[in-house]
Short mmCIF file of C-alpha atoms and ligand atoms in Angstrom, two decimals:
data_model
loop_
_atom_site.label_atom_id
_atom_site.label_comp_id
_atom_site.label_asym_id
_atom_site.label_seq_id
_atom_site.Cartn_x
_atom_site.Cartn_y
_atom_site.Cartn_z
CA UNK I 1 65.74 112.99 -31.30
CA UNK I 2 65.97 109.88 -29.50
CA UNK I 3 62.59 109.03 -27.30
CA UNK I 4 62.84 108.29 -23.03
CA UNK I 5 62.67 104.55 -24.11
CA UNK I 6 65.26 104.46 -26.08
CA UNK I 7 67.33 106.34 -23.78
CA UNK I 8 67.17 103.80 -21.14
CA UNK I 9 65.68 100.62 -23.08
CA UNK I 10 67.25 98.72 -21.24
CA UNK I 11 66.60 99.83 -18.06
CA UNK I 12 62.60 99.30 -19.36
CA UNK I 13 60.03 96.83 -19.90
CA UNK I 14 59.34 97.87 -23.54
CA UNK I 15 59.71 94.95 -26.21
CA UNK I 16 61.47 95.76 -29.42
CA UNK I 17 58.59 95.43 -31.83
CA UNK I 18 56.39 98.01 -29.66
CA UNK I 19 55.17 101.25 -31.39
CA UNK I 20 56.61 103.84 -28.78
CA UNK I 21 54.11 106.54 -28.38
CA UNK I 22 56.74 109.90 -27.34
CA UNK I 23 55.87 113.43 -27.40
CA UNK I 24 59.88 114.61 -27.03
CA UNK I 25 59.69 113.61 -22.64
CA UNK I 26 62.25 113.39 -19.96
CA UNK I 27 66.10 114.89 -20.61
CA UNK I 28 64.89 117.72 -18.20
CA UNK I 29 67.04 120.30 -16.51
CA UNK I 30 68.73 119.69 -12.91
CA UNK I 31 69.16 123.31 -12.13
CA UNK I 32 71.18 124.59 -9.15
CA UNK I 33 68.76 126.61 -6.52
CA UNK I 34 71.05 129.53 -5.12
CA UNK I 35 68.05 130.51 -3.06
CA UNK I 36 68.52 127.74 -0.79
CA UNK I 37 72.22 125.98 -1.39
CA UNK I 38 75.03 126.97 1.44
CA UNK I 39 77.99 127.72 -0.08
CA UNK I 40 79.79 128.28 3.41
CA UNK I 41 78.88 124.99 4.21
CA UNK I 42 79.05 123.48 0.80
CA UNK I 43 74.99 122.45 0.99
CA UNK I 44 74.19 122.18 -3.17
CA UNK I 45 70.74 121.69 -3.60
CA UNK I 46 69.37 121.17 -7.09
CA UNK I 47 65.75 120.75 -8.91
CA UNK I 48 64.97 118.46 -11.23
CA UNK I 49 62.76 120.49 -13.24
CA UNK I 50 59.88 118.12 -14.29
CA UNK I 51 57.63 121.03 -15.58
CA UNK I 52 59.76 120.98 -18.90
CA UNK I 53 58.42 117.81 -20.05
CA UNK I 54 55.86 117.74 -23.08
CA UNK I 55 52.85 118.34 -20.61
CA UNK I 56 53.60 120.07 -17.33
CA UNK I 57 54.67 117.34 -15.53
CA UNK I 58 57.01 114.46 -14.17
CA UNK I 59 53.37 112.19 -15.67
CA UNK I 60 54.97 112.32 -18.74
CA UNK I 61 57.55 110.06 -18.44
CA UNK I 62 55.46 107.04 -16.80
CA UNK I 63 52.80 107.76 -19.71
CA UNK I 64 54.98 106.72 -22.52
CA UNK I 65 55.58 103.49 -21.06
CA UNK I 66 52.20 103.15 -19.84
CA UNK I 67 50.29 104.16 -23.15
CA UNK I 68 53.02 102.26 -25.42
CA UNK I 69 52.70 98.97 -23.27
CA UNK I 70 48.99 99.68 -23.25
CA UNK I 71 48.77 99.79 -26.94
CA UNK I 72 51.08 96.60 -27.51
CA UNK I 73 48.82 94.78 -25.65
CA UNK I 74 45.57 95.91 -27.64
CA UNK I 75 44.25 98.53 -25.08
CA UNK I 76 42.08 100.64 -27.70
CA UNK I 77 41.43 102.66 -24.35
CA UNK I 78 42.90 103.76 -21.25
CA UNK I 79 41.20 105.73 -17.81
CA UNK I 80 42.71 106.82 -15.02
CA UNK I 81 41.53 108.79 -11.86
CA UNK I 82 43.54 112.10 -11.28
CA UNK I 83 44.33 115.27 -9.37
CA UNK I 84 44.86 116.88 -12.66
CA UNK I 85 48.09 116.03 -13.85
CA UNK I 86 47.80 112.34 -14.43
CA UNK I 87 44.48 112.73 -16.73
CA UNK I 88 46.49 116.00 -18.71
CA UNK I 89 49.13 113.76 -18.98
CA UNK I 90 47.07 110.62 -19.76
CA UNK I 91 44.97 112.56 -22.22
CA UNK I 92 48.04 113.80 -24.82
CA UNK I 93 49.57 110.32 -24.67
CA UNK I 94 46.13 109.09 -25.89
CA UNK I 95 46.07 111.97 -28.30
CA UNK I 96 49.60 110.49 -29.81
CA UNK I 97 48.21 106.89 -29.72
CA UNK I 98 44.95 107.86 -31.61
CA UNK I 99 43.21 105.80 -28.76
CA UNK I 100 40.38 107.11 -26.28
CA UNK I 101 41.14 108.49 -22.74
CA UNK I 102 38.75 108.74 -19.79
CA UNK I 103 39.97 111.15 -16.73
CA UNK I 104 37.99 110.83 -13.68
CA UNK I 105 38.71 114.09 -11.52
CA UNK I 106 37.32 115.53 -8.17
CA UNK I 107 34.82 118.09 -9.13
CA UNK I 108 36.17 121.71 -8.81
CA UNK I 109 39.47 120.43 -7.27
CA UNK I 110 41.44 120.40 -10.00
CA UNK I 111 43.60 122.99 -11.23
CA UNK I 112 42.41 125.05 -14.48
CA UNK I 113 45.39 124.42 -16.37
CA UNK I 114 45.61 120.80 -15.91
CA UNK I 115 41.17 120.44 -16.75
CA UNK I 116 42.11 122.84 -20.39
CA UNK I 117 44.70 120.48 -21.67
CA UNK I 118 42.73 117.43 -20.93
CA UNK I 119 39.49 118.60 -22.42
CA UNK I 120 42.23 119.82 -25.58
CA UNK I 121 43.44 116.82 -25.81
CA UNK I 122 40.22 115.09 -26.75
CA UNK I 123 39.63 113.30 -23.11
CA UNK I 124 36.40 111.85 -21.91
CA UNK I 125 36.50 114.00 -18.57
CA UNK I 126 34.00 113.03 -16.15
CA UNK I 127 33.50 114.89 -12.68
CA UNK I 128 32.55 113.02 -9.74
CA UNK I 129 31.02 114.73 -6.60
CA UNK I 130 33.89 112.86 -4.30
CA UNK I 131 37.60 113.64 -4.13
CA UNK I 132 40.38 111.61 -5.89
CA UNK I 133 40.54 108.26 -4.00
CA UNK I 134 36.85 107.97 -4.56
CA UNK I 135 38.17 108.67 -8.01
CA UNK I 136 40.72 105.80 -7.86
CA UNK I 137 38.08 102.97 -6.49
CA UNK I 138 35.79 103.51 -9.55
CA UNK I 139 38.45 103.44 -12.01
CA UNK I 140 39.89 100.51 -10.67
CA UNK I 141 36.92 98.39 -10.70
CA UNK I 142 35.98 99.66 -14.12
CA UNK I 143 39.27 98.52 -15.32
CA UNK I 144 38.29 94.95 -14.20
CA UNK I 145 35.10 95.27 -16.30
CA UNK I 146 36.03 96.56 -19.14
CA UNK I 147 39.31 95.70 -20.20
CA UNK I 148 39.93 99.06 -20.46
CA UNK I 149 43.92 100.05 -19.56
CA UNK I 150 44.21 101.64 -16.68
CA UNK I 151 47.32 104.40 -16.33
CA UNK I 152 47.48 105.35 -12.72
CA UNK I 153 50.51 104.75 -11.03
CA UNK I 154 49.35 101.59 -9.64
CA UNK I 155 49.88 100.17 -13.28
CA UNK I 156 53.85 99.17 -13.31
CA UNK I 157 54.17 100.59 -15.94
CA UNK I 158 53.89 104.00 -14.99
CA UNK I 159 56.61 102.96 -12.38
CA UNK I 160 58.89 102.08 -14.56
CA UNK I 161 58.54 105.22 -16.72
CA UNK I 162 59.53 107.38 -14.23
CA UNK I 163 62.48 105.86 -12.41
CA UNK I 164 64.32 107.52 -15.47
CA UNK I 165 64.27 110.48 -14.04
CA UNK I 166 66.46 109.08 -11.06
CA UNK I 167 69.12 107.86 -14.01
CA UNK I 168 69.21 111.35 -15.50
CA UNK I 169 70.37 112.73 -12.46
CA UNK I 170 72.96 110.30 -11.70
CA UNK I 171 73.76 110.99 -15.19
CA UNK I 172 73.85 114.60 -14.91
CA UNK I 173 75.72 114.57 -10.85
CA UNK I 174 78.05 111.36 -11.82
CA UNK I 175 76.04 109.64 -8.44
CA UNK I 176 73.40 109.57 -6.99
CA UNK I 177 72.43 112.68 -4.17
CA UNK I 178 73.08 112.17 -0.56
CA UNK I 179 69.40 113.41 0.01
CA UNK I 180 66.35 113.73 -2.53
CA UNK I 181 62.89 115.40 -1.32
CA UNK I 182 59.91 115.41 -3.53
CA UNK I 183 56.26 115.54 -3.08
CA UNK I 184 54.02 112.44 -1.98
CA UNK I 185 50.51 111.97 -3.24
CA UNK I 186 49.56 108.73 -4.02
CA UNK I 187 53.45 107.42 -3.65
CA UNK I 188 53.80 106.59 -7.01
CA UNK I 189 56.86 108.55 -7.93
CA UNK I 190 58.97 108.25 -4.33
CA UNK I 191 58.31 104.83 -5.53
CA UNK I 192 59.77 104.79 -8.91
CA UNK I 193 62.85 106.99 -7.96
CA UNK I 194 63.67 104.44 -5.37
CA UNK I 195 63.62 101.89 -7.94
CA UNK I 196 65.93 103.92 -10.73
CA UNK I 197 68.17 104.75 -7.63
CA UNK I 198 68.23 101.12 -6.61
CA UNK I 199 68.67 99.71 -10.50
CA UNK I 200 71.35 102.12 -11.11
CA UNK I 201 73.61 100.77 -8.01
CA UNK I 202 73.25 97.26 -9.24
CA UNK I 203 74.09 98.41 -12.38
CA UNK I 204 77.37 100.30 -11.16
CA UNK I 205 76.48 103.61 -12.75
CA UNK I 206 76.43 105.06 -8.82
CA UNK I 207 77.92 104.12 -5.90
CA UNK I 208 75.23 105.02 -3.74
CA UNK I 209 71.45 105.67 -3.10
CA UNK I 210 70.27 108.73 -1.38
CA UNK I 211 67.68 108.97 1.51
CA UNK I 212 64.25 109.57 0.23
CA UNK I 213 62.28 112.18 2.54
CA UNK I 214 58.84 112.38 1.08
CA UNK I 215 57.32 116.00 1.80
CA UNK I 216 53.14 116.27 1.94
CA UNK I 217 50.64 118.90 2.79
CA UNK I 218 49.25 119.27 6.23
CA UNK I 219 45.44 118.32 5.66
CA UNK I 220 46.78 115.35 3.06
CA UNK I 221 49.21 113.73 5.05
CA UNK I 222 49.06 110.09 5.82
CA UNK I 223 52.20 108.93 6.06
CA UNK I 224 53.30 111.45 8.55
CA UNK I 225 50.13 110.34 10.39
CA UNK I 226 50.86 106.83 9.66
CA UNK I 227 46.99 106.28 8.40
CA UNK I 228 44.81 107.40 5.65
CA UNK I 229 43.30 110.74 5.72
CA UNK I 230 39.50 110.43 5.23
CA UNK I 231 38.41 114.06 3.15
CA UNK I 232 42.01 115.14 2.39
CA UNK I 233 41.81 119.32 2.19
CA UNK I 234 45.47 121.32 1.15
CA UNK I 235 46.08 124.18 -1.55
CA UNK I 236 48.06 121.92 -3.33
CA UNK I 237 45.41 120.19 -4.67
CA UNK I 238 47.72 117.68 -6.57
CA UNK I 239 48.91 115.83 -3.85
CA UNK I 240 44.88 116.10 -2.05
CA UNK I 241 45.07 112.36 -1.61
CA UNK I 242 44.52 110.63 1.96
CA UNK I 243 44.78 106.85 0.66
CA UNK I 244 47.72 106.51 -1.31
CA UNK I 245 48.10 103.35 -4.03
CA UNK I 246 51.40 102.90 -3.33
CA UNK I 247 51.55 102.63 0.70
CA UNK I 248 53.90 99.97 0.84
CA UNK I 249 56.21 100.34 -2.00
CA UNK I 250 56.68 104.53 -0.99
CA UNK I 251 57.35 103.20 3.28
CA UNK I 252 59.84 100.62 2.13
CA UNK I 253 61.55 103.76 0.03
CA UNK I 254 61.72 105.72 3.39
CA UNK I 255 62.72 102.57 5.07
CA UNK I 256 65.50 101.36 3.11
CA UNK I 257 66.74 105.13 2.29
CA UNK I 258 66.49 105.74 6.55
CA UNK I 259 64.79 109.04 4.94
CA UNK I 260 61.87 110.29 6.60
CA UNK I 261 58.25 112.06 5.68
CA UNK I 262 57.42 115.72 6.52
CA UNK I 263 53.86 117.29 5.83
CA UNK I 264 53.55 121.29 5.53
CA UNK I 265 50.55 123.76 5.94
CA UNK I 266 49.35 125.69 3.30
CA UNK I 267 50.80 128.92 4.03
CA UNK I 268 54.20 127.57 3.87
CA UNK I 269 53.55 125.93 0.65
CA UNK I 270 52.46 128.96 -1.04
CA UNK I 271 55.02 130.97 0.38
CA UNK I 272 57.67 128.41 -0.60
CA UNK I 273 56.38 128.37 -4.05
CA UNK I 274 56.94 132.53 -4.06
CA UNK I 275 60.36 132.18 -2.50
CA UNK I 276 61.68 130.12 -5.46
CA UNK I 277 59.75 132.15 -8.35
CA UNK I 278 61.22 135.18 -7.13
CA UNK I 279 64.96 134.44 -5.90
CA UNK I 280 65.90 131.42 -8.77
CA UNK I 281 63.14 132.86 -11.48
CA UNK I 282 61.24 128.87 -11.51
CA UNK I 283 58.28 128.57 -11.78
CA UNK I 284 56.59 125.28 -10.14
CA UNK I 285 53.02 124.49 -8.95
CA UNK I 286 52.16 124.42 -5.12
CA UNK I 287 52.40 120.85 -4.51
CA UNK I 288 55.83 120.70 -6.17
CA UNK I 289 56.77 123.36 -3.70
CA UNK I 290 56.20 121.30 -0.72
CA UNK I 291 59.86 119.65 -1.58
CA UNK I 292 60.98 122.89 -1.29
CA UNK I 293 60.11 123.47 1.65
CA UNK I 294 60.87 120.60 3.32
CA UNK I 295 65.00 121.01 2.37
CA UNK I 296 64.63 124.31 4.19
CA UNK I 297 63.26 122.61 7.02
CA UNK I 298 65.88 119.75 7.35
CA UNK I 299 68.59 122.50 6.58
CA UNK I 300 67.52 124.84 9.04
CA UNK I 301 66.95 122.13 12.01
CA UNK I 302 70.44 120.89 11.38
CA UNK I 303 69.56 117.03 9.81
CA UNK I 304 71.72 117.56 6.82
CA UNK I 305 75.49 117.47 7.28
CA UNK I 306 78.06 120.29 5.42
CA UNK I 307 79.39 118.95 2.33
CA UNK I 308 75.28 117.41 1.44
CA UNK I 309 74.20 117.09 -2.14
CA UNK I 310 70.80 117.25 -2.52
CA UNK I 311 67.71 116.76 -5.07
CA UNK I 312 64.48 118.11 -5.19
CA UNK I 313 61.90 117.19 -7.40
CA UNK I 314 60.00 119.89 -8.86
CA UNK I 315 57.01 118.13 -10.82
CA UNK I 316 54.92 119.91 -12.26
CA UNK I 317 55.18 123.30 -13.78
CA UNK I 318 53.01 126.63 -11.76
CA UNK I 319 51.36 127.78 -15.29
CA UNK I 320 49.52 124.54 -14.45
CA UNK I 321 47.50 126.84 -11.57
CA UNK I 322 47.66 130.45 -12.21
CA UNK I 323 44.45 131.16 -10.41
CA UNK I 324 46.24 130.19 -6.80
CA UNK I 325 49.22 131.73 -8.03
CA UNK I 326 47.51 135.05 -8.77
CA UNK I 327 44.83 134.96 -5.90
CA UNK I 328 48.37 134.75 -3.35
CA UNK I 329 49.84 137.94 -5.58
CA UNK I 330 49.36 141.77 -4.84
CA UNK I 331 47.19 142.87 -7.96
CA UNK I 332 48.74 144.65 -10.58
CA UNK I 333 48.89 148.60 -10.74
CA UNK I 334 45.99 149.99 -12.63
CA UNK I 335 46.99 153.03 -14.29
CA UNK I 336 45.52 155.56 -17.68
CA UNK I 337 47.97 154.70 -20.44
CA UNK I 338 49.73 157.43 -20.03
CA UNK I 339 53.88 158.14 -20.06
CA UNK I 340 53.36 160.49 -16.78
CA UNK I 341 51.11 157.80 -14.71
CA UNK I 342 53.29 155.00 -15.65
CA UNK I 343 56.87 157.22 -14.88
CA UNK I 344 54.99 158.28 -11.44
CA UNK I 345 54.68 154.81 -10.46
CA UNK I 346 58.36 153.87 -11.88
CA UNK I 347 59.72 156.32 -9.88
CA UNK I 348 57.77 155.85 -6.56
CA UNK I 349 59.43 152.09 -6.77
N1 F0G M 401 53.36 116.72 -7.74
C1 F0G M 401 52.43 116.90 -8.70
C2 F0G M 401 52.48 118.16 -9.49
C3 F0G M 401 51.47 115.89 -8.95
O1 F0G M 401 50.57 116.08 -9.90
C4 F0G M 401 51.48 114.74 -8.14
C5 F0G M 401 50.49 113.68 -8.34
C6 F0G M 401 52.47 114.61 -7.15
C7 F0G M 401 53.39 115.62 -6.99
C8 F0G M 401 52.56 113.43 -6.28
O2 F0G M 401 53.08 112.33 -6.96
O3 F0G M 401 51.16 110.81 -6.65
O4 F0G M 401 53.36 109.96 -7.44
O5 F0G M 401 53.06 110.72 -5.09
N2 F0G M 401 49.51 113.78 -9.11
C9 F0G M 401 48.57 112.69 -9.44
C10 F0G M 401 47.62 113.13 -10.54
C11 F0G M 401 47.93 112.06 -8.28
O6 F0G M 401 46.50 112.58 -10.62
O7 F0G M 401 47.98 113.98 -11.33
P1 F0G M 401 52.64 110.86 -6.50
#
């Protein structure tokens, strides 16, 4: 099967004597949501369903470029601070590489799913009693010291990676979306999109570039704010960041696209996250959800025109957290195992 980089190698920084570390990422579905498109008004809204890729998560895609560029230039280790899905991520790609990862992650803030594949995986995982962008200072001044690669997103690397996931829909829609909505964190992936939308234009595979609205959680919200957020608190403990790497690169996305930023609280995150498991049968983690709930939003306040294509990002998949999944679910029934019990409850449905 052919890799992400060769897919779009040249689209990518990856020289052709580079050992490409690939664990079968990218090519994900775009699957039509018929929970929230308008037919009447012929409002299509798809999702990009980044939870299909080798480890959860839209990470995935920036980590083969960032571990095989890493590796090419002698990295026999990389680190990277993370909400959870960055240091899963980081962690298999190391795994592949036969090379040593350290994850630095907010103690007790990241989601269960995301700390079992990293510690699988082999990962140095060190807890720090501080939240992610403490996380991000101390990796990032480590990295000086050491030599040691560093994968966040502020690496270009990682950018690079996963603008492909703007070519496969363009790809898949034959041009680009009038609208795409995903979740911002630390900015890296409004970022890269904007970039794949933008390279694809020059490159005449579209014939346009779709406004970018960037959808965060309530208590994490700086860009709606227009500052950081000192002690970020949401759910959605992905996108729990208040300083974001990639300020300036994510506001000239907005900018450019004339798309805007929209934060959400908690209780419309989760209950966004239901709406989708139970009327399209997908399954995404909280912070993905925030996308989600933002194209309601916009839909329902009348911003987006009849006759609107439009993308949202789901990135990471919700097996990733099943303990806020199951703590926002009514428990199951308890019954004897018994025919009669179970045929009483059946029928009482
Ligand atoms: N959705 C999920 C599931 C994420 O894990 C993240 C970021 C985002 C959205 C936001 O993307 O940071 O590029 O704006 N997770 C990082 C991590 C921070 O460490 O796993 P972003």
């Amino acid at each position: 099967m052919q890799t992400l980089i060769e897919a779009y190698r040249s689209f990518l920084p990856v020289p052709a004597d580079a050992r490409v570390i690939s664990i079968s990422e990218g090519g994900t579905p775009l699957i039509p949501l018929t929970s929230i498109s308008l037919r009447d008004r012929g409002i299509a809204v798809y999702a990009k369903c980044e939870g299909m890729n080798p480890t959860g998560s839209f990470k995935d895609r920036g980590m083969t470029v960032a571990v095989t560029m890493s590796l090419w230039s002698g990295a026999k280790a990389i680190i990277c601070a993370s909400t959870g899905n960055t240091s899963a991520s980081a962690a298999a790609y190391a795994a592949r590489a036969g090379i040593q990862a350290f994850v630095v992650i907010p103690d007790g803030q990241i989601a269960q799913g995301k700390l079992a594949q990293a510690m699988m995986h082999g990962a140095k995982v060190i807890q720090i009693s501080g939240d992610f962008d403490d996380g991000m200072a101390i990796v990032k001044s480590l990295a000086d010291e050491t030599g040691i690669a560093l994968v966040n997103s502020v690496n270009p690397h990682r950018l690079a990676g996963q603008k492909t996931a703007a070519f496969e829909i363009v790809d898949a829609l034959g041009n680009a979306p009038d609208y795409h909505f995903l979740p911002v964190g630390n900015a890296g992936n409004i970022s890269a999109y904007w970039l794949g939308y933008n390279e694809y234009l020059e490159a005449g595979r579209s014939n346009q570039r779709p406004r970018m609205i960037g959808c965060q959680a309530s208590g994490a919200a700086p860009f709606v704010l227009g500052n950081p957020v000192e002690r970020p608190e949401t759910v959605a403990t992905a996108i729990r960041i208040g300083r974001p790497q990639s300020w300036d690169l994510a506001r000239t996305a907005q900018k450019e696209s004339q798309g805007w930023f929209l934060a959400f609280s908690d209780e419309e995150i989760l209950s966004a996250q239901r709406d989708v498991a139970e009327r399209d049968g997908i399954f995404c983690e909280p912070a993905s959800a925030v996308c989600l709930a933002g194209v309601r939003e916009s839909i329902d306040t009348g911003v987006i025109p009849d006759d609107s294509v439009i993308v949202c990002t789901l990135t990471g998949h919700g097996l990733k957290d099943p303990a806020t999944a199951i703590a926002q679910s009514p428990a199951p029934t308890r019954v004897r195992a018994d025919v009669a019990e179970v045929r009483a409850i059946i029928s009482a449905d």
